[in-house]
Amino acid sequence: MPRHEEHREPTGSVVDGPEGPTIQIQRTLGHPPEDVWSYLADPELLRWYGTYTGDPASGSVQLAMVEAPDHPGECVIEVCERPSRLQVTLADPNGNPWRLRVSLDRAAAGADTDLVFRQPLAGSKDEAGDIGPGWEYYLDRLTVALDGGDVDAVDFADYYPAQKAHYSPEAGVTA
């Protein structure tokens, strides 16, 4: 029996950032920044996203995403300020650089974390409709992992193609 698809509402948009059009997704997570950071940096807890090998202290690791476990690529660590800021560069399947930015701040609620994810699109603006839903998917997997749930229950089909139009260049860029 086919699975019933639950189309998720997108939480981000394409904004005009300092590096040009940028996918930006903001979430408030019910966990302190130190815990969220662990799920971004600890290889045992990063399983919601993928796996990495190598020593982060060297400045790069080999990172394999959940959706492409047999295709690891270099992840260059540009900024790593525990527990508030992580900036890395990955290569997309065509070898183009993806500059990913994550900031974590203690939310006004005290124990919660405000997470802001950004990916400047540079030469990838036409691919925003494909890229944005993927980050929504992975950030929902992060939320489920933090809450102790089954990350494999989060289905990419709930995000793509349903969110493609929301992130596509035709949807426009917000300020």
Coordinates of C-alpha atoms in Angstrom, one line a residue:
M1 CA 0.0 0.0 0.0
P2 CA 1.5 3.4 -0.9
R3 CA 2.4 5.7 1.9
H4 CA 0.1 8.7 2.4
E5 CA 2.2 11.8 1.7
E6 CA 2.0 14.6 4.2
H7 CA 3.1 17.8 2.5
R8 CA 4.9 20.0 4.9
E9 CA 4.7 23.7 4.8
P10 CA 8.1 25.4 4.1
T11 CA 9.6 27.4 6.9
G12 CA 12.2 29.3 4.9
S13 CA 12.5 31.4 1.9
V14 CA 15.0 32.9 -0.5
V15 CA 16.2 36.2 0.8
D16 CA 18.5 38.9 -0.4
G17 CA 21.7 38.4 1.7
P18 CA 25.2 39.9 1.8
E19 CA 26.3 37.2 -0.7
G20 CA 23.3 37.6 -3.0
P21 CA 20.2 35.4 -3.1
T22 CA 20.3 33.0 -0.1
I23 CA 18.1 30.2 1.2
Q24 CA 17.3 31.1 4.8
I25 CA 15.5 28.8 7.2
Q26 CA 14.8 29.7 10.8
R27 CA 13.7 27.3 13.5
T28 CA 13.2 27.5 17.3
L29 CA 14.2 24.1 18.7
G30 CA 13.2 23.0 22.2
H31 CA 16.7 22.2 23.3
P32 CA 19.7 24.3 24.5
P33 CA 22.3 25.4 22.0
E34 CA 24.9 23.1 23.5
D35 CA 22.7 20.1 22.7
V36 CA 21.9 21.3 19.2
W37 CA 25.6 21.8 18.6
S38 CA 26.3 18.2 19.5
Y39 CA 23.9 17.1 16.8
L40 CA 25.8 19.2 14.3
A41 CA 29.3 18.2 15.3
D42 CA 29.4 14.8 17.0
P43 CA 29.7 12.0 14.4
E44 CA 27.5 9.7 16.5
L45 CA 24.7 12.2 16.7
L46 CA 25.0 13.5 13.1
R47 CA 23.3 10.4 11.7
W48 CA 20.2 12.5 11.0
Y49 CA 22.2 14.1 8.2
G50 CA 24.9 11.6 7.4
T51 CA 28.3 10.5 8.5
Y52 CA 31.8 11.9 8.3
T53 CA 35.3 10.5 8.5
G54 CA 38.5 12.4 9.3
D55 CA 39.6 14.8 12.0
P56 CA 37.6 18.1 12.0
A57 CA 40.6 19.8 13.7
S58 CA 42.4 19.3 10.3
G59 CA 40.0 21.8 8.7
S60 CA 38.2 19.2 6.5
V61 CA 36.4 15.9 6.7
Q62 CA 34.8 13.5 4.2
L63 CA 31.0 13.9 4.6
A64 CA 28.4 11.5 3.2
M65 CA 24.7 12.6 3.3
V66 CA 22.0 10.1 4.3
E67 CA 20.5 10.3 0.7
A68 CA 23.9 9.6 -0.9
P69 CA 25.9 7.4 1.6
D70 CA 28.2 6.0 -1.1
H71 CA 29.2 9.4 -2.4
P72 CA 31.2 11.2 0.3
G73 CA 32.7 14.5 -0.5
E74 CA 35.1 17.0 1.1
C75 CA 33.6 19.3 3.7
V76 CA 35.8 22.3 4.4
I77 CA 35.3 23.7 7.9
E78 CA 35.6 27.5 7.6
V79 CA 34.3 28.6 11.0
C80 CA 33.6 26.5 14.0
E81 CA 32.7 28.4 17.1
R82 CA 31.1 26.0 19.6
P83 CA 28.2 26.2 20.4
S84 CA 27.0 29.2 18.2
R85 CA 28.4 29.2 14.7
L86 CA 29.4 26.7 12.0
Q87 CA 30.3 27.5 8.4
V88 CA 31.4 24.9 5.9
T89 CA 31.8 24.5 2.2
L90 CA 30.7 21.3 0.4
A91 CA 30.8 20.5 -3.3
D92 CA 27.4 19.7 -4.9
P93 CA 27.1 16.7 -7.3
N94 CA 28.5 18.9 -10.1
G95 CA 31.5 20.1 -8.1
N96 CA 30.1 23.6 -7.4
P97 CA 30.7 25.0 -3.9
W98 CA 27.8 25.1 -1.4
R99 CA 28.6 27.5 1.4
L100 CA 26.5 26.5 4.4
R101 CA 26.0 28.8 7.5
V102 CA 24.4 27.7 10.7
S103 CA 24.0 30.0 13.7
L104 CA 22.6 29.0 17.1
D105 CA 21.4 31.5 19.7
R106 CA 19.7 31.0 23.0
A107 CA 16.0 31.8 22.4
A108 CA 14.1 34.3 24.5
A109 CA 12.3 31.3 26.0
G110 CA 15.6 30.5 27.8
A111 CA 16.3 26.8 27.3
D112 CA 15.4 26.8 23.6
T113 CA 17.6 27.5 20.6
D114 CA 17.0 29.8 17.7
L115 CA 18.7 28.2 14.7
V116 CA 19.3 30.1 11.4
F117 CA 20.5 28.1 8.4
R118 CA 21.7 30.0 5.3
Q119 CA 23.0 28.8 2.0
P120 CA 24.0 31.6 -0.5
L121 CA 23.0 30.5 -3.9
A122 CA 25.7 32.2 -6.0
G123 CA 25.5 30.2 -9.3
S124 CA 22.8 27.9 -8.0
K125 CA 19.8 30.3 -7.9
D126 CA 18.0 28.3 -10.6
E127 CA 18.4 25.2 -8.4
A128 CA 16.8 26.8 -5.3
G129 CA 13.5 24.9 -5.9
D130 CA 15.5 21.7 -5.6
I131 CA 17.8 22.7 -2.8
G132 CA 15.4 24.4 -0.4
P133 CA 13.1 21.4 0.1
G134 CA 16.1 19.3 0.9
W135 CA 17.2 21.6 3.7
E136 CA 13.7 21.6 5.1
Y137 CA 13.8 17.8 5.1
Y138 CA 17.2 17.7 6.8
L139 CA 16.2 20.3 9.5
D140 CA 13.1 18.3 10.3
R141 CA 15.2 15.2 10.7
L142 CA 17.4 17.2 13.1
T143 CA 14.3 18.2 15.1
V144 CA 13.2 14.6 15.3
A145 CA 16.7 13.4 16.3
L146 CA 16.8 16.0 19.1
D147 CA 13.4 14.9 20.3
G148 CA 14.6 11.2 20.3
G149 CA 12.3 10.2 17.5
D150 CA 12.8 8.0 14.4
V151 CA 14.5 10.2 11.8
D152 CA 13.8 7.6 9.1
A153 CA 10.1 8.3 9.5
V154 CA 10.8 11.7 7.9
D155 CA 10.1 11.1 4.2
F156 CA 11.7 13.3 1.5
A157 CA 8.5 12.8 -0.6
D158 CA 6.7 15.0 1.9
Y159 CA 8.9 17.9 0.9
Y160 CA 9.7 17.5 -2.8
P161 CA 8.2 18.3 -5.2
A162 CA 5.6 20.0 -3.0
Q163 CA 7.9 22.8 -1.8
K164 CA 9.7 23.3 -5.1
A165 CA 7.6 26.2 -6.3
H166 CA 8.0 28.0 -2.9
Y167 CA 11.8 28.1 -3.3
S168 CA 12.0 28.5 -7.1
P169 CA 13.3 31.8 -8.6
E170 CA 9.8 32.5 -9.9
A171 CA 8.7 32.8 -6.3
G172 CA 10.9 35.9 -5.9
V173 CA 13.4 37.0 -3.3
T174 CA 12.4 38.7 -0.1
A175 CA 14.4 41.4 1.6

